[in-house]
CSV table of C-alpha atoms in Angstrom, one decimal:
chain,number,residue,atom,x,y,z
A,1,UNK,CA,60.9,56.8,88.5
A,2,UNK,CA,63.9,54.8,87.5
A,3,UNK,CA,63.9,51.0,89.1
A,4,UNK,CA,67.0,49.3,89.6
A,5,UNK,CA,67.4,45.7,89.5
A,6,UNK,CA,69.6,44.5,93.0
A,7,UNK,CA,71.1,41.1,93.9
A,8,UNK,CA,70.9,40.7,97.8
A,9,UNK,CA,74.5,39.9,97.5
A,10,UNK,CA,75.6,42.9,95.7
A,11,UNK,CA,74.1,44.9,98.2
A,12,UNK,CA,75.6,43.3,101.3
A,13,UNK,CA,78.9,43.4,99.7
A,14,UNK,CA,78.3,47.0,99.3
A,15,UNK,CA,76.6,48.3,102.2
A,16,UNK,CA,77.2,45.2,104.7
A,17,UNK,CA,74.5,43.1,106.4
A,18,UNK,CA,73.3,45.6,108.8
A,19,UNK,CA,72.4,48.2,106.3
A,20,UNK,CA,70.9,45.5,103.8
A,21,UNK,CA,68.6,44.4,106.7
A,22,UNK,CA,67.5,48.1,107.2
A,23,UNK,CA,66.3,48.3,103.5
A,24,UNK,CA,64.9,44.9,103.8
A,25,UNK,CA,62.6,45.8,107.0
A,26,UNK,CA,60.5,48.3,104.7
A,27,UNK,CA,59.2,45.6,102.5
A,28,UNK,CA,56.1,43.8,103.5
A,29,UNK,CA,53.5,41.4,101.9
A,30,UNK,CA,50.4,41.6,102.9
A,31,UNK,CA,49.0,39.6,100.6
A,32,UNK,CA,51.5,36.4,101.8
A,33,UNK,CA,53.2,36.7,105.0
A,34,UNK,CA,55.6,33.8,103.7
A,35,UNK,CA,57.0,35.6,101.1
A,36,UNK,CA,58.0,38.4,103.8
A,37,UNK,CA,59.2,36.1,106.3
A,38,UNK,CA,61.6,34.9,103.9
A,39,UNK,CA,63.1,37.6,102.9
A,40,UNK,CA,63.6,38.9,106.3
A,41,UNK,CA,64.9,35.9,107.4
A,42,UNK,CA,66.1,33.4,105.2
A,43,UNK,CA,67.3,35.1,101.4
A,44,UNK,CA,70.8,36.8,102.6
A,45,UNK,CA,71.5,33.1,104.6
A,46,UNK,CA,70.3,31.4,101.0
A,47,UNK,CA,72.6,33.8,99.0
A,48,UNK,CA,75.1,33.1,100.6
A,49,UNK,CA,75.2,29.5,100.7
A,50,UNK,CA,74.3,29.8,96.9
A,51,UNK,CA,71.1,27.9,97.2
A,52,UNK,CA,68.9,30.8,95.8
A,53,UNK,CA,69.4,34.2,94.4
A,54,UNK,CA,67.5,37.2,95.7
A,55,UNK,CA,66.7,40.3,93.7
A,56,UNK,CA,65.4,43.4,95.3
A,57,UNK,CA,63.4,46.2,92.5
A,58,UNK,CA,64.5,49.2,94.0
A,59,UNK,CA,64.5,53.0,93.3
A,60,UNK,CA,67.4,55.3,93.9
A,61,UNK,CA,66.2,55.5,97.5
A,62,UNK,CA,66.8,51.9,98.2
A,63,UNK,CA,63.3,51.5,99.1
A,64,UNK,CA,62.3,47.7,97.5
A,65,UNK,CA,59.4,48.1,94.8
A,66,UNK,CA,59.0,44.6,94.6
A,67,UNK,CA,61.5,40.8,94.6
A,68,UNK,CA,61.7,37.8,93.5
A,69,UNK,CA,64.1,35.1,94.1
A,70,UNK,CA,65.6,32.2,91.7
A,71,UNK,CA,67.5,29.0,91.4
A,72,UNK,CA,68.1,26.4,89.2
A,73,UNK,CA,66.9,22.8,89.3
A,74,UNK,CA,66.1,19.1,88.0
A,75,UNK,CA,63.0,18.7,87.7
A,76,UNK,CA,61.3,16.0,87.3
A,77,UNK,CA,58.2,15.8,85.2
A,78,UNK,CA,55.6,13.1,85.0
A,79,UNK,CA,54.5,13.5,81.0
A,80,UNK,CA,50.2,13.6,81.6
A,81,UNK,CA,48.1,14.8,79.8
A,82,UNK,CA,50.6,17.7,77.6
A,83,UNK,CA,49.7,18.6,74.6
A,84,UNK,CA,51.5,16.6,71.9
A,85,UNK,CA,53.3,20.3,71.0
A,86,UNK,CA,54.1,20.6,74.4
A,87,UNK,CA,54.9,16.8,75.0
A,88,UNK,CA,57.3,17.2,71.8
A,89,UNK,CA,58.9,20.5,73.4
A,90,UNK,CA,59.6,18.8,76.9
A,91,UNK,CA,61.3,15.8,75.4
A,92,UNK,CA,63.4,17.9,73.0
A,93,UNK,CA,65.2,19.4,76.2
A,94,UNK,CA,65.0,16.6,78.5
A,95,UNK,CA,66.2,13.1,79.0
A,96,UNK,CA,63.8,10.3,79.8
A,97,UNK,CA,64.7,8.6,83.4
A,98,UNK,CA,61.9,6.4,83.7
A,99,UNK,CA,58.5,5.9,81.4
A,100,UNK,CA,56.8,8.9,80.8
A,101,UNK,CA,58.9,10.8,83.7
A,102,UNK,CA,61.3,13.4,82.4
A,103,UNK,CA,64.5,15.2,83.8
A,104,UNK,CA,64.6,18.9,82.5
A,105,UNK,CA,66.9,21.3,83.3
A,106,UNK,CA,64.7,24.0,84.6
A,107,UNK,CA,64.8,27.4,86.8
A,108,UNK,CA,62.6,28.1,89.7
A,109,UNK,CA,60.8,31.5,91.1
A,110,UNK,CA,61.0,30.8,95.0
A,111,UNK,CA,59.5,34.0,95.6
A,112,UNK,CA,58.1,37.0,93.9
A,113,UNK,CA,56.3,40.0,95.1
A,114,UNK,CA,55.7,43.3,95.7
A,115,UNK,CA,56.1,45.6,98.6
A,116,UNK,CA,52.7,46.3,99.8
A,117,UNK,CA,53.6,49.8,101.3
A,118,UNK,CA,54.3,50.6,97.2
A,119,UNK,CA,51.8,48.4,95.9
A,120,UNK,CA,51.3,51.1,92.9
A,121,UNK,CA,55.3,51.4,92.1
A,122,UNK,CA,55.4,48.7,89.9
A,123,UNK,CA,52.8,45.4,89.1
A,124,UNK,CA,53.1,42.1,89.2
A,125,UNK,CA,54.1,41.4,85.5
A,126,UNK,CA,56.6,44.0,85.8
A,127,UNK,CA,58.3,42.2,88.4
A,128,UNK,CA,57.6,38.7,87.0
A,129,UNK,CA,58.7,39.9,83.2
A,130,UNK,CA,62.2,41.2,85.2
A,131,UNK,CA,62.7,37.4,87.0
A,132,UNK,CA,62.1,36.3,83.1
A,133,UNK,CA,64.5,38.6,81.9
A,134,UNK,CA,67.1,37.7,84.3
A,135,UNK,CA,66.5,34.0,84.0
A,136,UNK,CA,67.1,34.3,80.2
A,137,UNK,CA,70.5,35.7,80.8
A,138,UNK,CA,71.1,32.6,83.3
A,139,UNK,CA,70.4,30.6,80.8
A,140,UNK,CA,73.0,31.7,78.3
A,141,UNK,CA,75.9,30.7,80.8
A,142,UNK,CA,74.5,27.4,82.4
A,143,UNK,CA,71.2,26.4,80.4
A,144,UNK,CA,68.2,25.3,81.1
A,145,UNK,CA,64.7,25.1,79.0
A,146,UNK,CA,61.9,26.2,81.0
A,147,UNK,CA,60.8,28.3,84.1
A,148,UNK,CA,58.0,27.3,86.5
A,149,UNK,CA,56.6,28.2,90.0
A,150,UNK,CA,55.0,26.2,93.3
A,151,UNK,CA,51.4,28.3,93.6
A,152,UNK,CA,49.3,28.3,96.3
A,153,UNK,CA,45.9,26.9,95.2
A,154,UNK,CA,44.7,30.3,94.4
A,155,UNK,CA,42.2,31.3,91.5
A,156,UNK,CA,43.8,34.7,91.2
A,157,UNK,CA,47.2,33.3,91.3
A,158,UNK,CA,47.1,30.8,88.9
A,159,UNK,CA,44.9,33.5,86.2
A,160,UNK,CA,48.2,35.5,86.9
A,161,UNK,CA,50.5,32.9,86.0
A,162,UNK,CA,48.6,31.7,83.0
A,163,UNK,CA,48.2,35.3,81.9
A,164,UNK,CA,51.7,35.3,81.8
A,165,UNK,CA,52.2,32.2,79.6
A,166,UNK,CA,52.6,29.2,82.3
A,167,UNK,CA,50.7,26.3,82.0
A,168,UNK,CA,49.6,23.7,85.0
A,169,UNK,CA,51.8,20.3,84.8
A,170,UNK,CA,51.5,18.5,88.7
A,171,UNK,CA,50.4,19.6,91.8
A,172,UNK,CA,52.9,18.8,95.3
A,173,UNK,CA,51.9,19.1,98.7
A,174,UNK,CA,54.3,20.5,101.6
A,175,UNK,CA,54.2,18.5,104.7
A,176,UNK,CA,55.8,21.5,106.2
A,177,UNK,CA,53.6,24.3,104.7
A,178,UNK,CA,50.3,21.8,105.3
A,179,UNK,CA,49.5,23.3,101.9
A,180,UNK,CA,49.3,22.1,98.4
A,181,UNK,CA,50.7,23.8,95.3
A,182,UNK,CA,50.1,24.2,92.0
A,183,UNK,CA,53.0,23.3,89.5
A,184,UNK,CA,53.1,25.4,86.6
A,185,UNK,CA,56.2,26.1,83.9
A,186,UNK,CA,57.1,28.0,81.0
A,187,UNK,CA,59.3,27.7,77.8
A,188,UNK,CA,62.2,30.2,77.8
């Protein structure tokens, strides 16, 4: 099966809102009905008011294997209890802006998933290694030194993450959500 990589934009530019709706109502997430909820209703608004950028996984069929969606940030980092490797790394691509808090030039995952109706089409690494690889073209045109995520406080979510090279760094708790995440990043 051959998986193409989409940006929501490209595909309303193609096929129009309507249509890109129709291939967006197949997805679903059972395992986070946030992560669904935004995609239905909030990632072609985000795209195009450039806040975030959407990419749907999808085979030639247009049915959506899995998403994720990106952006690019300040971040702000409080320098705890890093490693003095990693303390050294953050501050070679930072600036300081107060003691021991760092700015760094950084790239978020807002959202990544699968589609639960295809939940064997394609893993979770696969779709997390494809935000990487698109981030690492992003950063070739506008910069930026490291990639990290908001997790829900979820064993199995942050094994995943550190499985995949990200390390803890703060936690941050939404008001809005009434839920706290866990902060984790990783080097690009």
């Amino acid at each position: 099966m051959n998986l193409l990589t989409i940006n929501i934009l490209d595909l309303i530019e193609n096929y129009g809102e309507e249509t890109t709706h129709k291939f967006i109502d197949d997805f679903e997430c059972k395992k986070d009905a946030s992560i669904e909820k935004f995609l239905k209703n909030n990632a072609m608004n985000f795209a195009k008011q450039k806040l975030s950028s959407t990419f749907l996984i999808m085979d030639e069929y247009y049915k959506i294997y899995g998403m994720f969606t990106l952006t690019h940030k300040a971040l702000n980092i409080t320098n705890k209890s890093f490693s003095k490797a990693v303390s050294k790394r953050l501050q070679k691509f930072s600036s300081s802006i107060y003691k021991n808090t760092l700015l760094v030039s950084s790239f978020l995952i807002a959202q990544l998933a699968k589609n639960s109706k295809y939940d064997n089409g394609i893993s979770g690494n696969k779709v997390l290694e494809t935000a990487i690889k698109y981030i690492v073209m992003a950063r070739q045109i506008i910069s930026g030194s490291l990639v990290y995520v908001d997790v829900k406080n979820n064993d199995k979510l942050i094994n995943f993450y550190k499985n995949n090279g990200f390390i803890e760094f703060d936690k941050r708790y939404s008001e809005k959500d009434k839920i706290e995440y866990i902060q984790m990043m990783r080097f690009i």
